[in-house]
C-alpha cells in the first residue's frame, strides 16, 4: 500500500501536558501526540472507504520519545501498511524541528457510520 498522510500543528498551550492534565509540564502532551497520529491515520483512509463508511480506532501503540515545547511544530505521519477487508494497519511517526519525537502502530476498522452511531447512542440511552 504505501499511502501516507501528514498532519502538521504548532504546539499551543492547550496541547500541553499541564493543560490536558496528563502531567505538569508545558510540553506536548502524550494524549495530544497520540490524537495527531490518529488524525493522520484517518486522513490516510480518505477516498479508500465506501460511501457511508468511516473508520474507528481499535488499537494504538505510541512511544513518546522526546519533549516538544510550546511554539515548536509537530509533524505527525501515518503510513498505511495494509488494508485487508475492513481492517487497516498503520506505521506512525512524529517529528518536531529537532527530529523524531514519537513512533508507533495503529489499527482502524471500517464501519457503517450511521449504524455505528445509532448503536452507540442507544447504549447511552440504556443507562
mmCIF file with all atom_site columns, C-alpha atoms in Angstrom:
data_model
loop_
_atom_site.group_PDB
_atom_site.id
_atom_site.type_symbol
_atom_site.label_atom_id
_atom_site.label_alt_id
_atom_site.label_comp_id
_atom_site.label_asym_id
_atom_site.label_entity_id
_atom_site.label_seq_id
_atom_site.pdbx_PDB_ins_code
_atom_site.Cartn_x
_atom_site.Cartn_y
_atom_site.Cartn_z
_atom_site.occupancy
_atom_site.B_iso_or_equiv
_atom_site.pdbx_formal_charge
_atom_site.auth_seq_id
_atom_site.auth_comp_id
_atom_site.auth_asym_id
_atom_site.auth_atom_id
_atom_site.pdbx_PDB_model_num
ATOM 1   C CA . UNK A 1 1   ? 0.000   0.000  0.000  1.00 0.00 ? 1   UNK A CA 1
ATOM 2   C CA . UNK A 1 2   ? 2.488   2.865  0.727  1.00 0.00 ? 2   UNK A CA 1
ATOM 3   C CA . UNK A 1 3   ? -0.040  5.671  1.149  1.00 0.00 ? 3   UNK A CA 1
ATOM 4   C CA . UNK A 1 4   ? 0.964   8.367  3.639  1.00 0.00 ? 4   UNK A CA 1
ATOM 5   C CA . UNK A 1 5   ? -0.835  11.287 5.236  1.00 0.00 ? 5   UNK A CA 1
ATOM 6   C CA . UNK A 1 6   ? 0.718   14.026 7.356  1.00 0.00 ? 6   UNK A CA 1
ATOM 7   C CA . UNK A 1 7   ? -0.734  16.456 9.886  1.00 0.00 ? 7   UNK A CA 1
ATOM 8   C CA . UNK A 1 8   ? 1.295   19.493 10.954 1.00 0.00 ? 8   UNK A CA 1
ATOM 9   C CA . UNK A 1 9   ? 0.482   21.509 14.070 1.00 0.00 ? 9   UNK A CA 1
ATOM 10  C CA . UNK A 1 10  ? 2.262   24.163 16.121 1.00 0.00 ? 10  UNK A CA 1
ATOM 11  C CA . UNK A 1 11  ? 2.205   23.253 19.808 1.00 0.00 ? 11  UNK A CA 1
ATOM 12  C CA . UNK A 1 12  ? -0.054  25.627 21.741 1.00 0.00 ? 12  UNK A CA 1
ATOM 13  C CA . UNK A 1 13  ? -0.667  25.968 25.475 1.00 0.00 ? 13  UNK A CA 1
ATOM 14  C CA . UNK A 1 14  ? -3.897  23.955 25.067 1.00 0.00 ? 14  UNK A CA 1
ATOM 15  C CA . UNK A 1 15  ? -1.836  20.991 23.816 1.00 0.00 ? 15  UNK A CA 1
ATOM 16  C CA . UNK A 1 16  ? 0.482   20.751 26.816 1.00 0.00 ? 16  UNK A CA 1
ATOM 17  C CA . UNK A 1 17  ? 0.601   18.043 29.450 1.00 0.00 ? 17  UNK A CA 1
ATOM 18  C CA . UNK A 1 18  ? -0.266  20.707 32.025 1.00 0.00 ? 18  UNK A CA 1
ATOM 19  C CA . UNK A 1 19  ? -3.392  21.797 30.099 1.00 0.00 ? 19  UNK A CA 1
ATOM 20  C CA . UNK A 1 20  ? -4.769  18.300 29.453 1.00 0.00 ? 20  UNK A CA 1
ATOM 21  C CA . UNK A 1 21  ? -3.820  17.120 32.958 1.00 0.00 ? 21  UNK A CA 1
ATOM 22  C CA . UNK A 1 22  ? -1.534  14.314 31.804 1.00 0.00 ? 22  UNK A CA 1
ATOM 23  C CA . UNK A 1 23  ? 1.382   15.907 33.606 1.00 0.00 ? 23  UNK A CA 1
ATOM 24  C CA . UNK A 1 24  ? 2.602   19.213 34.997 1.00 0.00 ? 24  UNK A CA 1
ATOM 25  C CA . UNK A 1 25  ? 4.899   20.478 32.247 1.00 0.00 ? 25  UNK A CA 1
ATOM 26  C CA . UNK A 1 26  ? 4.359   22.890 29.361 1.00 0.00 ? 26  UNK A CA 1
ATOM 27  C CA . UNK A 1 27  ? 5.361   20.379 26.673 1.00 0.00 ? 27  UNK A CA 1
ATOM 28  C CA . UNK A 1 28  ? 3.341   18.479 24.075 1.00 0.00 ? 28  UNK A CA 1
ATOM 29  C CA . UNK A 1 29  ? 1.137   16.001 25.937 1.00 0.00 ? 29  UNK A CA 1
ATOM 30  C CA . UNK A 1 30  ? 1.302   12.337 25.006 1.00 0.00 ? 30  UNK A CA 1
ATOM 31  C CA . UNK A 1 31  ? -2.510  12.149 24.557 1.00 0.00 ? 31  UNK A CA 1
ATOM 32  C CA . UNK A 1 32  ? -2.311  15.075 22.115 1.00 0.00 ? 32  UNK A CA 1
ATOM 33  C CA . UNK A 1 33  ? 0.565   13.458 20.210 1.00 0.00 ? 33  UNK A CA 1
ATOM 34  C CA . UNK A 1 34  ? -1.490  10.284 20.003 1.00 0.00 ? 34  UNK A CA 1
ATOM 35  C CA . UNK A 1 35  ? -4.506  12.226 18.711 1.00 0.00 ? 35  UNK A CA 1
ATOM 36  C CA . UNK A 1 36  ? -2.400  13.888 15.990 1.00 0.00 ? 36  UNK A CA 1
ATOM 37  C CA . UNK A 1 37  ? -1.110  10.492 14.879 1.00 0.00 ? 37  UNK A CA 1
ATOM 38  C CA . UNK A 1 38  ? -4.644  9.088  14.832 1.00 0.00 ? 38  UNK A CA 1
ATOM 39  C CA . UNK A 1 39  ? -5.800  12.107 12.805 1.00 0.00 ? 39  UNK A CA 1
ATOM 40  C CA . UNK A 1 40  ? -3.077  11.316 10.266 1.00 0.00 ? 40  UNK A CA 1
ATOM 41  C CA . UNK A 1 41  ? -4.272  7.703  10.054 1.00 0.00 ? 41  UNK A CA 1
ATOM 42  C CA . UNK A 1 42  ? -7.850  8.866  9.428  1.00 0.00 ? 42  UNK A CA 1
ATOM 43  C CA . UNK A 1 43  ? -6.588  11.136 6.668  1.00 0.00 ? 43  UNK A CA 1
ATOM 44  C CA . UNK A 1 44  ? -4.744  8.220  5.110  1.00 0.00 ? 44  UNK A CA 1
ATOM 45  C CA . UNK A 1 45  ? -8.069  6.419  4.583  1.00 0.00 ? 45  UNK A CA 1
ATOM 46  C CA . UNK A 1 46  ? -9.764  9.337  2.816  1.00 0.00 ? 46  UNK A CA 1
ATOM 47  C CA . UNK A 1 47  ? -11.075 8.176  -0.537 1.00 0.00 ? 47  UNK A CA 1
ATOM 48  C CA . UNK A 1 48  ? -10.477 4.496  0.241  1.00 0.00 ? 48  UNK A CA 1
ATOM 49  C CA . UNK A 1 49  ? -13.687 3.710  2.135  1.00 0.00 ? 49  UNK A CA 1
ATOM 50  C CA . UNK A 1 50  ? -17.071 3.122  0.520  1.00 0.00 ? 50  UNK A CA 1
ATOM 51  C CA . UNK A 1 51  ? -19.865 5.700  0.740  1.00 0.00 ? 51  UNK A CA 1
ATOM 52  C CA . UNK A 1 52  ? -21.424 5.769  4.219  1.00 0.00 ? 52  UNK A CA 1
ATOM 53  C CA . UNK A 1 53  ? -18.410 4.137  5.829  1.00 0.00 ? 53  UNK A CA 1
ATOM 54  C CA . UNK A 1 54  ? -15.980 5.595  8.344  1.00 0.00 ? 54  UNK A CA 1
ATOM 55  C CA . UNK A 1 55  ? -13.245 4.097  10.468 1.00 0.00 ? 55  UNK A CA 1
ATOM 56  C CA . UNK A 1 56  ? -12.782 3.665  14.189 1.00 0.00 ? 56  UNK A CA 1
ATOM 57  C CA . UNK A 1 57  ? -9.559  3.116  16.048 1.00 0.00 ? 57  UNK A CA 1
ATOM 58  C CA . UNK A 1 58  ? -9.304  -0.267 17.736 1.00 0.00 ? 58  UNK A CA 1
ATOM 59  C CA . UNK A 1 59  ? -5.680  -0.329 18.837 1.00 0.00 ? 59  UNK A CA 1
ATOM 60  C CA . UNK A 1 60  ? -2.820  2.158  19.110 1.00 0.00 ? 60  UNK A CA 1
ATOM 61  C CA . UNK A 1 61  ? 0.692   1.861  20.480 1.00 0.00 ? 61  UNK A CA 1
ATOM 62  C CA . UNK A 1 62  ? 2.754   5.050  20.730 1.00 0.00 ? 62  UNK A CA 1
ATOM 63  C CA . UNK A 1 63  ? 6.224   5.655  22.124 1.00 0.00 ? 63  UNK A CA 1
ATOM 64  C CA . UNK A 1 64  ? 6.686   9.320  23.074 1.00 0.00 ? 64  UNK A CA 1
ATOM 65  C CA . UNK A 1 65  ? 10.456  9.667  22.743 1.00 0.00 ? 65  UNK A CA 1
ATOM 66  C CA . UNK A 1 66  ? 11.213  13.377 23.180 1.00 0.00 ? 66  UNK A CA 1
ATOM 67  C CA . UNK A 1 67  ? 9.581   16.512 24.579 1.00 0.00 ? 67  UNK A CA 1
ATOM 68  C CA . UNK A 1 68  ? 8.363   19.335 22.330 1.00 0.00 ? 68  UNK A CA 1
ATOM 69  C CA . UNK A 1 69  ? 7.871   22.803 23.872 1.00 0.00 ? 69  UNK A CA 1
ATOM 70  C CA . UNK A 1 70  ? 5.127   25.314 23.111 1.00 0.00 ? 70  UNK A CA 1
ATOM 71  C CA . UNK A 1 71  ? 5.764   27.067 19.804 1.00 0.00 ? 71  UNK A CA 1
ATOM 72  C CA . UNK A 1 72  ? 7.546   24.249 18.001 1.00 0.00 ? 72  UNK A CA 1
ATOM 73  C CA . UNK A 1 73  ? 5.828   22.475 15.120 1.00 0.00 ? 73  UNK A CA 1
ATOM 74  C CA . UNK A 1 74  ? 4.937   18.794 15.208 1.00 0.00 ? 74  UNK A CA 1
ATOM 75  C CA . UNK A 1 75  ? 4.581   16.739 12.046 1.00 0.00 ? 75  UNK A CA 1
ATOM 76  C CA . UNK A 1 76  ? 2.603   13.509 12.529 1.00 0.00 ? 76  UNK A CA 1
ATOM 77  C CA . UNK A 1 77  ? 2.652   10.975 9.692  1.00 0.00 ? 77  UNK A CA 1
ATOM 78  C CA . UNK A 1 78  ? 0.710   7.759  9.220  1.00 0.00 ? 78  UNK A CA 1
ATOM 79  C CA . UNK A 1 79  ? 1.706   5.247  6.579  1.00 0.00 ? 79  UNK A CA 1
ATOM 80  C CA . UNK A 1 80  ? -0.923  2.733  5.509  1.00 0.00 ? 80  UNK A CA 1
ATOM 81  C CA . UNK A 1 81  ? 0.787   -0.649 5.615  1.00 0.00 ? 81  UNK A CA 1
ATOM 82  C CA . UNK A 1 82  ? -2.218  -2.810 4.730  1.00 0.00 ? 82  UNK A CA 1
ATOM 83  C CA . UNK A 1 83  ? -5.928  -2.600 4.071  1.00 0.00 ? 83  UNK A CA 1
ATOM 84  C CA . UNK A 1 84  ? -7.483  -6.060 4.182  1.00 0.00 ? 84  UNK A CA 1
ATOM 85  C CA . UNK A 1 85  ? -11.253 -6.264 4.303  1.00 0.00 ? 85  UNK A CA 1
ATOM 86  C CA . UNK A 1 86  ? -12.363 -3.766 6.945  1.00 0.00 ? 86  UNK A CA 1
ATOM 87  C CA . UNK A 1 87  ? -9.023  -3.675 8.805  1.00 0.00 ? 87  UNK A CA 1
ATOM 88  C CA . UNK A 1 88  ? -6.308  -1.064 8.193  1.00 0.00 ? 88  UNK A CA 1
ATOM 89  C CA . UNK A 1 89  ? -2.816  -1.190 9.723  1.00 0.00 ? 89  UNK A CA 1
ATOM 90  C CA . UNK A 1 90  ? -0.535  1.855  10.027 1.00 0.00 ? 90  UNK A CA 1
ATOM 91  C CA . UNK A 1 91  ? 3.025   2.777  10.952 1.00 0.00 ? 91  UNK A CA 1
ATOM 92  C CA . UNK A 1 92  ? 3.154   6.084  12.832 1.00 0.00 ? 92  UNK A CA 1
ATOM 93  C CA . UNK A 1 93  ? 5.942   8.656  13.111 1.00 0.00 ? 93  UNK A CA 1
ATOM 94  C CA . UNK A 1 94  ? 6.092   12.130 14.664 1.00 0.00 ? 94  UNK A CA 1
ATOM 95  C CA . UNK A 1 95  ? 8.828   14.750 14.450 1.00 0.00 ? 95  UNK A CA 1
ATOM 96  C CA . UNK A 1 96  ? 9.484   18.301 15.528 1.00 0.00 ? 96  UNK A CA 1
ATOM 97  C CA . UNK A 1 97  ? 12.162  20.639 14.118 1.00 0.00 ? 97  UNK A CA 1
ATOM 98  C CA . UNK A 1 98  ? 14.826  18.765 16.112 1.00 0.00 ? 98  UNK A CA 1
ATOM 99  C CA . UNK A 1 99  ? 13.929  15.252 14.918 1.00 0.00 ? 99  UNK A CA 1
ATOM 100 C CA . UNK A 1 100 ? 11.998  12.161 15.940 1.00 0.00 ? 100 UNK A CA 1
ATOM 101 C CA . UNK A 1 101 ? 9.652   12.594 18.944 1.00 0.00 ? 101 UNK A CA 1
ATOM 102 C CA . UNK A 1 102 ? 7.342   9.604  18.611 1.00 0.00 ? 102 UNK A CA 1
ATOM 103 C CA . UNK A 1 103 ? 6.556   6.421  16.738 1.00 0.00 ? 103 UNK A CA 1
ATOM 104 C CA . UNK A 1 104 ? 4.137   3.551  16.871 1.00 0.00 ? 104 UNK A CA 1
ATOM 105 C CA . UNK A 1 105 ? 1.491   1.423  15.221 1.00 0.00 ? 105 UNK A CA 1
ATOM 106 C CA . UNK A 1 106 ? -2.256  1.775  14.812 1.00 0.00 ? 106 UNK A CA 1
ATOM 107 C CA . UNK A 1 107 ? -5.211  -0.362 13.719 1.00 0.00 ? 107 UNK A CA 1
ATOM 108 C CA . UNK A 1 108 ? -8.501  1.011  12.399 1.00 0.00 ? 108 UNK A CA 1
ATOM 109 C CA . UNK A 1 109 ? -11.627 -0.846 11.294 1.00 0.00 ? 109 UNK A CA 1
ATOM 110 C CA . UNK A 1 110 ? -14.151 0.373  8.724  1.00 0.00 ? 110 UNK A CA 1
ATOM 111 C CA . UNK A 1 111 ? -17.744 0.601  9.989  1.00 0.00 ? 111 UNK A CA 1
ATOM 112 C CA . UNK A 1 112 ? -21.081 1.818  8.646  1.00 0.00 ? 112 UNK A CA 1
ATOM 113 C CA . UNK A 1 113 ? -21.135 5.331  10.131 1.00 0.00 ? 113 UNK A CA 1
ATOM 114 C CA . UNK A 1 114 ? -24.881 5.744  10.707 1.00 0.00 ? 114 UNK A CA 1
ATOM 115 C CA . UNK A 1 115 ? -25.395 2.263  12.136 1.00 0.00 ? 115 UNK A CA 1
ATOM 116 C CA . UNK A 1 116 ? -22.387 2.566  14.432 1.00 0.00 ? 116 UNK A CA 1
ATOM 117 C CA . UNK A 1 117 ? -23.589 5.934  15.761 1.00 0.00 ? 117 UNK A CA 1
ATOM 118 C CA . UNK A 1 118 ? -27.128 4.617  16.313 1.00 0.00 ? 118 UNK A CA 1
ATOM 119 C CA . UNK A 1 119 ? -25.802 1.685  18.342 1.00 0.00 ? 119 UNK A CA 1
ATOM 120 C CA . UNK A 1 120 ? -23.621 3.964  20.442 1.00 0.00 ? 120 UNK A CA 1
ATOM 121 C CA . UNK A 1 121 ? -26.500 6.384  21.049 1.00 0.00 ? 121 UNK A CA 1
ATOM 122 C CA . UNK A 1 122 ? -28.791 3.508  22.063 1.00 0.00 ? 122 UNK A CA 1
ATOM 123 C CA . UNK A 1 123 ? -26.179 2.329  24.540 1.00 0.00 ? 123 UNK A CA 1
ATOM 124 C CA . UNK A 1 124 ? -26.200 5.774  26.140 1.00 0.00 ? 124 UNK A CA 1
ATOM 125 C CA . UNK A 1 125 ? -29.979 5.771  26.495 1.00 0.00 ? 125 UNK A CA 1
ATOM 126 C CA . UNK A 1 126 ? -29.941 2.341  28.189 1.00 0.00 ? 126 UNK A CA 1
ATOM 127 C CA . UNK A 1 127 ? -28.125 3.718  31.233 1.00 0.00 ? 127 UNK A CA 1
#
